[in-house]
PDB file of C-alpha atoms in Angstrom:
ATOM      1  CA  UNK Q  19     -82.168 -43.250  -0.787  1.00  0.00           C
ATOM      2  CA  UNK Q  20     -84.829 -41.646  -2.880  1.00  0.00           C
ATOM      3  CA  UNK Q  21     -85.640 -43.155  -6.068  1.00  0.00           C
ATOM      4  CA  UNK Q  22     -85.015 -41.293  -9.080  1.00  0.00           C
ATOM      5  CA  UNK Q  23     -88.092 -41.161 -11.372  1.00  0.00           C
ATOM      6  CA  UNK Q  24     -86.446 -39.977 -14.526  1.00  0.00           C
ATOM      7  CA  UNK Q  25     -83.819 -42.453 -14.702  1.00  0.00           C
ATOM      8  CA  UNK Q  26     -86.249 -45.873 -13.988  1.00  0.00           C
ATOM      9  CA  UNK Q  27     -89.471 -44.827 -14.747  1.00  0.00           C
ATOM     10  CA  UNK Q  28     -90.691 -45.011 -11.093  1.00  0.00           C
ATOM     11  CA  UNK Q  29     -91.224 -48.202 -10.655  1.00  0.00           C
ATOM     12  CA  UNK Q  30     -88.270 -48.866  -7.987  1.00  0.00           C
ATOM     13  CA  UNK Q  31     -89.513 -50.212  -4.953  1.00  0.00           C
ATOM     14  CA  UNK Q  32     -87.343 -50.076  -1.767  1.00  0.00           C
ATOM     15  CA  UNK Q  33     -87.922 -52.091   1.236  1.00  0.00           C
ATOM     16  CA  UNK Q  34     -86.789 -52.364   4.729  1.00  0.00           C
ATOM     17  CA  UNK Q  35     -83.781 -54.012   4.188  1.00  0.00           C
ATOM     18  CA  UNK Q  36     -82.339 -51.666   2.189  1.00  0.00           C
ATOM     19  CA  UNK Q  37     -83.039 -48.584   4.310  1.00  0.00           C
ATOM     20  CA  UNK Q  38     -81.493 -50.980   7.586  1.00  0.00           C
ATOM     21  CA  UNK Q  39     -78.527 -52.172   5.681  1.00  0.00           C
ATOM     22  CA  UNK Q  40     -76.602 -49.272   4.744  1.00  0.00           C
ATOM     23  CA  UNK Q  41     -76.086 -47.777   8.716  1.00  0.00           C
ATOM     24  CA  UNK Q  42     -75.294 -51.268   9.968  1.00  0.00           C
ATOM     25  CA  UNK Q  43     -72.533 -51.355   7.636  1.00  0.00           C
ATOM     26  CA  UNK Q  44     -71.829 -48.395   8.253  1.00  0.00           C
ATOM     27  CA  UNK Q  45     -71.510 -48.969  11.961  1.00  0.00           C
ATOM     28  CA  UNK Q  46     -69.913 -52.094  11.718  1.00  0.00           C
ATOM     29  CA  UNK Q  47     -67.199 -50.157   9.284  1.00  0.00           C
ATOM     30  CA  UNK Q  48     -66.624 -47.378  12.098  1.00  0.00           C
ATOM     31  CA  UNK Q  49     -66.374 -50.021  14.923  1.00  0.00           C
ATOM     32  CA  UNK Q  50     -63.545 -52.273  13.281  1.00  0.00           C
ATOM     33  CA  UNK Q  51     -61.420 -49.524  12.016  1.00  0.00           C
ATOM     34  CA  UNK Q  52     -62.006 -48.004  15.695  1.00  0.00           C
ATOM     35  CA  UNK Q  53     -60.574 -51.408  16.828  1.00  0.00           C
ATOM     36  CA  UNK Q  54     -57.716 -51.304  14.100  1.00  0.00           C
ATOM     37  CA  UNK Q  55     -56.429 -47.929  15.098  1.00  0.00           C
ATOM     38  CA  UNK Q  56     -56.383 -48.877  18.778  1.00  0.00           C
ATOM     39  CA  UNK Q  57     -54.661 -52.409  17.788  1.00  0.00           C
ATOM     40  CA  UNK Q  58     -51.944 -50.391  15.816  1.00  0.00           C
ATOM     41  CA  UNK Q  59     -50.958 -48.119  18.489  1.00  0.00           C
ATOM     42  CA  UNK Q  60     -50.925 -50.932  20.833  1.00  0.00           C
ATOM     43  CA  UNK Q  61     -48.635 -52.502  18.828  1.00  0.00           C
ATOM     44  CA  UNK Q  62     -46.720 -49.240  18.254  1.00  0.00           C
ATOM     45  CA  UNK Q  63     -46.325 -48.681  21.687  1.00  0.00           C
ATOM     46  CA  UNK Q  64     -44.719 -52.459  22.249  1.00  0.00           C
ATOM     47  CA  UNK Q  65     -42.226 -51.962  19.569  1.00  0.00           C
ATOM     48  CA  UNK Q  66     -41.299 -48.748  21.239  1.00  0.00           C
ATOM     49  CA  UNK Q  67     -40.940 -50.012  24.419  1.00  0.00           C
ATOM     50  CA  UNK Q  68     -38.589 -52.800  23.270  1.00  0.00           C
ATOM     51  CA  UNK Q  69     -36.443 -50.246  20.977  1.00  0.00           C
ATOM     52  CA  UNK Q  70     -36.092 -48.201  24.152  1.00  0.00           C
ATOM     53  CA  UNK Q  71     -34.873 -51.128  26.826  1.00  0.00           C
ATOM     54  CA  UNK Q  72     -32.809 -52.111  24.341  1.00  0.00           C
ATOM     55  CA  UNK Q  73     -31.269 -49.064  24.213  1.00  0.00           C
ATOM     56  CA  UNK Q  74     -30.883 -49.437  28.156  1.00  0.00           C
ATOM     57  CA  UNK Q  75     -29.483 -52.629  28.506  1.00  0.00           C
ATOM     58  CA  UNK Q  76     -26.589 -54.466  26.839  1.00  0.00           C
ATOM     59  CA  UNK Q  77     -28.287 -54.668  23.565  1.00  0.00           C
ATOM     60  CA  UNK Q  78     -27.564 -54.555  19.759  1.00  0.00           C
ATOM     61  CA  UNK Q  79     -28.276 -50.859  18.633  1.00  0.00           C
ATOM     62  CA  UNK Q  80     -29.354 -52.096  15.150  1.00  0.00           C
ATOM     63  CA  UNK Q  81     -31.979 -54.232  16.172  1.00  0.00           C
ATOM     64  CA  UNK Q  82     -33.492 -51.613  18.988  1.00  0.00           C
ATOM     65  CA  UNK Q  83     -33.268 -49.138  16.273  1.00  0.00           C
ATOM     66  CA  UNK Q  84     -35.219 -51.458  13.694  1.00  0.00           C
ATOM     67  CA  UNK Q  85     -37.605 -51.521  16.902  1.00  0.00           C
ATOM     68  CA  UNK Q  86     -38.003 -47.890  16.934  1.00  0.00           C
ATOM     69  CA  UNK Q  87     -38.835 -47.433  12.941  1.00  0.00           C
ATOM     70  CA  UNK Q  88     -41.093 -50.028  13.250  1.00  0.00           C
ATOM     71  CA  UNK Q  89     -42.979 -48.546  15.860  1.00  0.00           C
ATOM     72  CA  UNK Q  90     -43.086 -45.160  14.198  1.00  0.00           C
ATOM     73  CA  UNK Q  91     -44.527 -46.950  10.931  1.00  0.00           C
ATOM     74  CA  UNK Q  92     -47.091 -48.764  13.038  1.00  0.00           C
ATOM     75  CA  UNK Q  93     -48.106 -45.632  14.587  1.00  0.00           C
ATOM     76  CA  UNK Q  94     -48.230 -43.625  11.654  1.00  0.00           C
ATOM     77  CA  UNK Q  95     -50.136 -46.454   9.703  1.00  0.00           C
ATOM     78  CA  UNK Q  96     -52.479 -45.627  12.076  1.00  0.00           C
ATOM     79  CA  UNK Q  97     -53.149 -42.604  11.692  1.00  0.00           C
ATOM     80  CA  UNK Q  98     -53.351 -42.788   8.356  1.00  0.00           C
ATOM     81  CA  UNK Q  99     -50.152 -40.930   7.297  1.00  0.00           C
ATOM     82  CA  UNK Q 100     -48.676 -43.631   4.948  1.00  0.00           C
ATOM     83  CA  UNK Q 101     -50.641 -45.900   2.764  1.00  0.00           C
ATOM     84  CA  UNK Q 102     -52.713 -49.090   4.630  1.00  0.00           C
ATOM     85  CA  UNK Q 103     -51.050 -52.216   4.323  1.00  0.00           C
ATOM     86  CA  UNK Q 104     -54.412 -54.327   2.586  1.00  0.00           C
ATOM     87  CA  UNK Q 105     -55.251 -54.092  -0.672  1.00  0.00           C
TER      88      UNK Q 105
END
């Protein structure tokens, strides 16, 4: 970040911190929405797989169909196709 002259006279001073700070976030930010993504679609994938055997087996086709749209809503969550689901 370069200090603009016009706007504070030039007397900011940066330090270390400041230049170390911003990437760590940053890297900490890509790493838990890496983990996020990969939780979603795991989840995704269960719901699926219980929609599906319930479709199998002697089940009740409302509930393995709730199943099913839930899994498609996890998975498309994301992916970022619908808005997240924090604030």
């Amino acid at each position: 970040m370069v200090p603009d002259i016009e706007t504070d006279g030039g007397t900011t001073e940066t330090n270390r911190d400041e230049h170390v700070g911003v990437p760590q976030s940053a890297v900490r930010n890509g790493v838990l929405d890496a983990i996020g993504t990969i939780a979603l679609l795991g989840f995704s994938l269960l719901a699926l797989f219980i929609g599906v055997r319930g479709f199998f087996v002697d089940s009740s086709m409302a509930i393995s169909g709730t199943f099913i749209v839930i899994s498609c809503l996890l998975a498309a969550a994301a992916f970022n196709l619908i808005p997240p689901f924090r604030n």
